[in-house]
Amino acid sequence: MALCRSCNKPYESFISFGPTPIANGFLLPEQFTDEYFFELAVGFCESCHLVQLVNQPERERMFNDHYAFYSSTSNAMAQHFQEFAETTIRDYLPSPDPLVVEIGSNDGIMLKHFAKQNIRHVGIEPSANVAATARAAGINTVNRFFDEAAARDIIAEYGQADAFLGANVFCHIPYLHSVAAGIKLLLKPQGVLQFEEPYLGDIMEKTSYDQIYDEHVFFFTVASVNNLFKQHGLEVFDVAHQNVHGGSMRYIIGHEGTHPISAVVHEQLLYEEKQGLYQIDTYHTLRHNIERSRDALHDLLVNLKRENKRVVGYGATSKSTTVTNYCQITPDLVEFISDTTPIKQGKFSPGVHIPVRPYEEFQAEYPDYALLFAWNHANEIIAKEQAFGRDGGQWIMFVPRVEIQAYDLVRQP
Ligand code: SAH
Ligand code: TYD
């Protein structure tokens, strides 16, 4: 039995996806024999309601000098982070010469909006290649993992922060107590922490189990986030649901007692309770739904293969590593995966080794079906792929359910 990373109580796993490779570990044929696998399993802590991976590979296997995810590949996300930066400047940077700290700042997609306005900022980014891209764009970036020791170093060099930001990174860090202790020290008395991560309520509603992979060690709710930060004298005073990445929640946190608690926090806690997110039975239902989804997707692809149809994957997302490995989607079922990220092209997908090819190859000869691995960017993708649809191409969706859809019917889940 594992111990909860937040409250230290024992908890049990409710699903295992079996041996799974590093989600962003796109590789070359000479690396196939040494490929690393770990057991991808998820558990629910009945004491503090935190959903978490039972095992996570060591951090350097995931975040290093060849990290494959560059945030700025999606225009919709670029727009989203511009808005995140602008609301932060408007609402939370009142003092003269404020300081903004962002962890997991990647290629600088959000911090560049602070840099442009000459606002003092520090990005903490352990993956050297994406950190170098940010630096080249003039964004002040420190290449290290954030934890309490890093917080002390930032204070020594820059002083305390007015705003502490993160997106799709808090759910990556198993040592969240060290992170929270660091933030407690780093935030000015009225300073505000804001971070957003895929929301467990959406994963449950949409059976979007592909959010479960090595990097995502936590699947948060308002309750589990508040439980963790309260242990460090910090509390959630506002939340805001976001439509990005299949449904995310932004948590807005301050030192305990410094900000009135918004009614939205109470409403969201009520929603979580009604959804059964605090009950183990709900997770058994989730497992059942995931197994059904796996079987339906595999059967659909096998049938299309029998009919000699060409199927190509769209978007070599890290999420797709869970889907391809768990559903046994091999290169005989999906010919290649189209992706715009140069570092992924010419490589093979983790575990099942489907070739990853440049987007131009998708455009050059449209397949019969495109399996939309990047379903969370559906609006952006469908808008630019009208020609594929007019050519008779159809989309295979698997969130919220497995189905074939004509291009004019696809809706972003
Ligand atoms: N915020 C960006 C990037 C998310 S990917 C976005 O939403 O698009 C997660 C990022 O967190 C990666 O760039 C990874 O290198 C970084 N990361 C992982 N562990 C971290 C840690 N302990 N401290 C700071 N960044 C971390
Ligand atoms: P994303 O879903 O953002 O993240 P994750 O890796 O966390 O699951 O990944 C999007 C991937 O899809 C990325 O490799 C770039 C690719 N992509 C395209 O190939 N074309 C597009 O139009 C978009 C928006 C993304």
mmCIF file of N, CA and C in Angstrom, residues 26 73-74 210 301 311-321 323-324 329 334-341 344 354-367 369-389 394-398:
data_model
loop_
_atom_site.group_PDB
_atom_site.id
_atom_site.type_symbol
_atom_site.label_atom_id
_atom_site.label_comp_id
_atom_site.label_asym_id
_atom_site.label_seq_id
_atom_site.Cartn_x
_atom_site.Cartn_y
_atom_site.Cartn_z
ATOM 1 N N PHE A 26 9.832 10.222 -27.227
ATOM 2 C CA PHE A 26 9.893 9.866 -28.651
ATOM 3 C C PHE A 26 11.318 9.416 -28.954
ATOM 4 N N THR A 73 3.483 25.550 -29.550
ATOM 5 C CA THR A 73 3.032 24.925 -30.810
ATOM 6 C C THR A 73 1.526 25.147 -31.040
ATOM 7 N N SER A 74 0.794 25.581 -30.038
ATOM 8 C CA SER A 74 -0.637 25.814 -30.235
ATOM 9 C C SER A 74 -0.938 27.316 -30.170
ATOM 10 N N ASP A 210 -6.617 9.708 -20.965
ATOM 11 C CA ASP A 210 -5.289 9.970 -21.539
ATOM 12 C C ASP A 210 -4.556 11.083 -20.793
ATOM 13 N N LEU A 301 -10.554 0.420 -34.697
ATOM 14 C CA LEU A 301 -9.361 0.472 -35.550
ATOM 15 C C LEU A 301 -9.121 -0.861 -36.256
ATOM 16 N N VAL A 311 -5.589 4.990 -41.690
ATOM 17 C CA VAL A 311 -5.812 5.817 -40.494
ATOM 18 C C VAL A 311 -4.476 6.451 -40.097
ATOM 19 N N VAL A 312 -4.498 7.764 -39.873
ATOM 20 C CA VAL A 312 -3.295 8.481 -39.424
ATOM 21 C C VAL A 312 -3.636 9.176 -38.109
ATOM 22 N N GLY A 313 -2.691 9.196 -37.186
ATOM 23 C CA GLY A 313 -2.895 9.897 -35.920
ATOM 24 C C GLY A 313 -2.616 11.385 -36.107
ATOM 25 N N TYR A 314 -3.329 12.232 -35.386
ATOM 26 C CA TYR A 314 -3.120 13.681 -35.514
ATOM 27 C C TYR A 314 -2.696 14.221 -34.158
ATOM 28 N N GLY A 315 -1.412 14.643 -34.059
ATOM 29 C CA GLY A 315 -0.870 15.198 -32.812
ATOM 30 C C GLY A 315 -0.193 14.118 -31.978
ATOM 31 N N ALA A 316 1.151 14.166 -31.959
ATOM 32 C CA ALA A 316 1.905 13.194 -31.140
ATOM 33 C C ALA A 316 1.977 13.747 -29.719
ATOM 34 N N THR A 317 0.830 13.762 -29.082
ATOM 35 C CA THR A 317 0.744 14.312 -27.724
ATOM 36 C C THR A 317 1.343 13.336 -26.713
ATOM 37 N N SER A 318 1.712 13.859 -25.560
ATOM 38 C CA SER A 318 2.158 12.938 -24.503
ATOM 39 C C SER A 318 0.974 12.072 -24.067
ATOM 40 N N LYS A 319 -0.213 12.668 -24.079
ATOM 41 C CA LYS A 319 -1.420 11.906 -23.705
ATOM 42 C C LYS A 319 -1.599 10.663 -24.571
ATOM 43 N N SER A 320 -1.197 10.762 -25.857
ATOM 44 C CA SER A 320 -1.431 9.639 -26.771
ATOM 45 C C SER A 320 -0.612 8.415 -26.379
ATOM 46 N N THR A 321 0.443 8.611 -25.611
ATOM 47 C CA THR A 321 1.265 7.461 -25.203
ATOM 48 C C THR A 321 0.448 6.505 -24.327
ATOM 49 N N VAL A 323 -2.842 6.174 -24.495
ATOM 50 C CA VAL A 323 -3.873 5.578 -25.352
ATOM 51 C C VAL A 323 -3.279 4.484 -26.237
ATOM 52 N N THR A 324 -2.182 4.791 -26.914
ATOM 53 C CA THR A 324 -1.621 3.811 -27.863
ATOM 54 C C THR A 324 -1.142 2.556 -27.138
ATOM 55 N N ILE A 329 -2.508 0.141 -29.842
ATOM 56 C CA ILE A 329 -2.613 0.736 -31.179
ATOM 57 C C ILE A 329 -1.211 0.707 -31.789
ATOM 58 N N VAL A 334 -2.393 2.241 -37.112
ATOM 59 C CA VAL A 334 -2.246 3.676 -37.377
ATOM 60 C C VAL A 334 -0.914 3.867 -38.095
ATOM 61 N N GLU A 335 -0.995 4.347 -39.332
ATOM 62 C CA GLU A 335 0.176 4.354 -40.220
ATOM 63 C C GLU A 335 1.310 5.262 -39.713
ATOM 64 N N PHE A 336 0.951 6.473 -39.330
ATOM 65 C CA PHE A 336 1.926 7.376 -38.706
ATOM 66 C C PHE A 336 1.151 8.419 -37.911
ATOM 67 N N ILE A 337 1.889 9.205 -37.132
ATOM 68 C CA ILE A 337 1.254 10.309 -36.401
ATOM 69 C C ILE A 337 1.828 11.607 -36.960
ATOM 70 N N SER A 338 0.930 12.494 -37.363
ATOM 71 C CA SER A 338 1.346 13.790 -37.900
ATOM 72 C C SER A 338 1.561 14.756 -36.736
ATOM 73 N N ASP A 339 2.698 15.475 -36.766
ATOM 74 C CA ASP A 339 2.941 16.450 -35.690
ATOM 75 C C ASP A 339 3.822 17.584 -36.211
ATOM 76 N N THR A 340 3.544 18.788 -35.715
ATOM 77 C CA THR A 340 4.267 19.986 -36.186
ATOM 78 C C THR A 340 5.554 20.246 -35.398
ATOM 79 N N THR A 341 5.851 19.451 -34.362
ATOM 80 C CA THR A 341 7.020 19.727 -33.515
ATOM 81 C C THR A 341 8.281 19.122 -34.130
ATOM 82 N N LYS A 344 10.044 16.016 -32.565
ATOM 83 C CA LYS A 344 9.342 14.716 -32.561
ATOM 84 C C LYS A 344 9.391 14.049 -33.942
ATOM 85 N N ILE A 354 5.003 3.936 -33.332
ATOM 86 C CA ILE A 354 4.370 4.453 -34.558
ATOM 87 C C ILE A 354 5.253 5.613 -35.053
ATOM 88 N N PRO A 355 5.569 5.663 -36.365
ATOM 89 C CA PRO A 355 6.407 6.770 -36.850
ATOM 90 C C PRO A 355 5.716 8.127 -36.659
ATOM 91 N N VAL A 356 6.503 9.134 -36.299
ATOM 92 C CA VAL A 356 5.977 10.505 -36.199
ATOM 93 C C VAL A 356 6.499 11.273 -37.416
ATOM 94 N N ARG A 357 5.589 11.840 -38.186
ATOM 95 C CA ARG A 357 5.995 12.482 -39.440
ATOM 96 C C ARG A 357 5.511 13.934 -39.471
ATOM 97 N N PRO A 358 6.194 14.750 -40.274
ATOM 98 C CA PRO A 358 5.797 16.160 -40.365
ATOM 99 C C PRO A 358 4.380 16.303 -40.904
ATOM 100 N N TYR A 359 3.754 17.339 -40.502
ATOM 101 C CA TYR A 359 2.385 17.662 -40.892
ATOM 102 C C TYR A 359 2.213 17.658 -42.421
ATOM 103 N N GLU A 360 3.253 18.066 -43.139
ATOM 104 C CA GLU A 360 3.168 18.166 -44.610
ATOM 105 C C GLU A 360 2.819 16.810 -45.219
ATOM 106 N N GLU A 361 3.224 15.726 -44.564
ATOM 107 C CA GLU A 361 2.916 14.386 -45.120
ATOM 108 C C GLU A 361 1.431 14.062 -44.973
ATOM 109 N N PHE A 362 0.835 14.567 -43.926
ATOM 110 C CA PHE A 362 -0.618 14.389 -43.745
ATOM 111 C C PHE A 362 -1.350 15.123 -44.868
ATOM 112 N N GLN A 363 -0.889 16.341 -45.117
ATOM 113 C CA GLN A 363 -1.535 17.185 -46.134
ATOM 114 C C GLN A 363 -1.325 16.648 -47.545
ATOM 115 N N ALA A 364 -0.164 16.037 -47.775
ATOM 116 C CA ALA A 364 0.202 15.594 -49.137
ATOM 117 C C ALA A 364 -0.733 14.500 -49.631
ATOM 118 N N GLU A 365 -1.113 13.605 -48.726
ATOM 119 C CA GLU A 365 -1.992 12.494 -49.137
ATOM 120 C C GLU A 365 -2.924 12.183 -47.969
ATOM 121 N N TYR A 366 -4.094 12.796 -47.999
ATOM 122 C CA TYR A 366 -5.005 12.633 -46.861
ATOM 123 C C TYR A 366 -5.384 11.175 -46.663
ATOM 124 N N PRO A 367 -5.415 10.716 -45.407
ATOM 125 C CA PRO A 367 -5.889 9.360 -45.131
ATOM 126 C C PRO A 367 -7.426 9.329 -45.155
ATOM 127 N N TYR A 369 -9.133 8.342 -42.478
ATOM 128 C CA TYR A 369 -9.524 8.754 -41.119
ATOM 129 C C TYR A 369 -8.322 9.366 -40.398
ATOM 130 N N ALA A 370 -8.595 10.386 -39.609
ATOM 131 C CA ALA A 370 -7.558 10.938 -38.735
ATOM 132 C C ALA A 370 -7.996 10.715 -37.287
ATOM 133 N N LEU A 371 -7.136 10.051 -36.544
ATOM 134 C CA LEU A 371 -7.425 9.778 -35.126
ATOM 135 C C LEU A 371 -6.907 10.969 -34.331
ATOM 136 N N LEU A 372 -7.822 11.734 -33.750
ATOM 137 C CA LEU A 372 -7.447 13.027 -33.163
ATOM 138 C C LEU A 372 -6.887 12.858 -31.745
ATOM 139 N N PHE A 373 -5.581 12.593 -31.679
ATOM 140 C CA PHE A 373 -4.950 12.485 -30.356
ATOM 141 C C PHE A 373 -4.949 13.844 -29.650
ATOM 142 N N ALA A 374 -4.808 14.936 -30.436
ATOM 143 C CA ALA A 374 -4.785 16.282 -29.819
ATOM 144 C C ALA A 374 -6.210 16.834 -29.735
ATOM 145 N N TRP A 375 -7.136 16.028 -29.217
ATOM 146 C CA TRP A 375 -8.555 16.409 -29.169
ATOM 147 C C TRP A 375 -8.783 17.687 -28.367
ATOM 148 N N ASN A 376 -7.869 17.964 -27.436
ATOM 149 C CA ASN A 376 -8.004 19.180 -26.628
ATOM 150 C C ASN A 376 -7.756 20.441 -27.450
ATOM 151 N N HIS A 377 -7.210 20.291 -28.667
ATOM 152 C CA HIS A 377 -7.032 21.444 -29.556
ATOM 153 C C HIS A 377 -7.987 21.340 -30.745
ATOM 154 N N ALA A 378 -9.107 20.624 -30.568
ATOM 155 C CA ALA A 378 -10.006 20.336 -31.702
ATOM 156 C C ALA A 378 -10.462 21.593 -32.431
ATOM 157 N N ASN A 379 -10.829 22.636 -31.723
ATOM 158 C CA ASN A 379 -11.348 23.835 -32.412
ATOM 159 C C ASN A 379 -10.310 24.398 -33.375
ATOM 160 N N GLU A 380 -9.081 24.517 -32.858
ATOM 161 C CA GLU A 380 -7.992 25.064 -33.671
ATOM 162 C C GLU A 380 -7.709 24.142 -34.872
ATOM 163 N N ILE A 381 -7.703 22.856 -34.628
ATOM 164 C CA ILE A 381 -7.323 21.892 -35.673
ATOM 165 C C ILE A 381 -8.416 21.746 -36.730
ATOM 166 N N ILE A 382 -9.660 21.592 -36.292
ATOM 167 C CA ILE A 382 -10.751 21.401 -37.260
ATOM 168 C C ILE A 382 -10.865 22.641 -38.151
ATOM 169 N N ALA A 383 -10.649 23.821 -37.542
ATOM 170 C CA ALA A 383 -10.746 25.061 -38.321
ATOM 171 C C ALA A 383 -9.738 25.068 -39.463
ATOM 172 N N LYS A 384 -8.557 24.517 -39.221
ATOM 173 C CA LYS A 384 -7.564 24.598 -40.300
ATOM 174 C C LYS A 384 -7.552 23.353 -41.186
ATOM 175 N N GLU A 385 -8.358 22.356 -40.866
ATOM 176 C CA GLU A 385 -8.368 21.118 -41.650
ATOM 177 C C GLU A 385 -9.669 20.925 -42.433
ATOM 178 N N GLN A 386 -10.259 22.026 -42.872
ATOM 179 C CA GLN A 386 -11.502 21.921 -43.641
ATOM 180 C C GLN A 386 -11.284 21.127 -44.929
ATOM 181 N N ALA A 387 -10.121 21.273 -45.536
ATOM 182 C CA ALA A 387 -9.859 20.609 -46.820
ATOM 183 C C ALA A 387 -9.857 19.082 -46.655
ATOM 184 N N PHE A 388 -9.355 18.606 -45.519
ATOM 185 C CA PHE A 388 -9.359 17.164 -45.244
ATOM 186 C C PHE A 388 -10.798 16.655 -45.202
ATOM 187 N N GLY A 389 -11.653 17.413 -44.544
ATOM 188 C CA GLY A 389 -13.062 17.041 -44.444
ATOM 189 C C GLY A 389 -13.746 17.070 -45.808
ATOM 190 N N GLN A 394 -12.584 11.726 -42.422
ATOM 191 C CA GLN A 394 -13.390 11.771 -41.190
ATOM 192 C C GLN A 394 -12.481 11.682 -39.967
ATOM 193 N N TRP A 395 -13.005 12.187 -38.877
ATOM 194 C CA TRP A 395 -12.229 12.210 -37.627
ATOM 195 C C TRP A 395 -12.659 11.075 -36.717
ATOM 196 N N ILE A 396 -11.661 10.453 -36.102
ATOM 197 C CA ILE A 396 -11.980 9.484 -35.041
ATOM 198 C C ILE A 396 -11.718 10.189 -33.715
ATOM 199 N N MET A 397 -12.768 10.283 -32.922
ATOM 200 C CA MET A 397 -12.659 10.891 -31.593
ATOM 201 C C MET A 397 -12.731 9.763 -30.548
ATOM 202 N N PHE A 398 -12.112 9.967 -29.410
ATOM 203 C CA PHE A 398 -12.286 8.968 -28.333
ATOM 204 C C PHE A 398 -12.633 9.633 -27.007
#
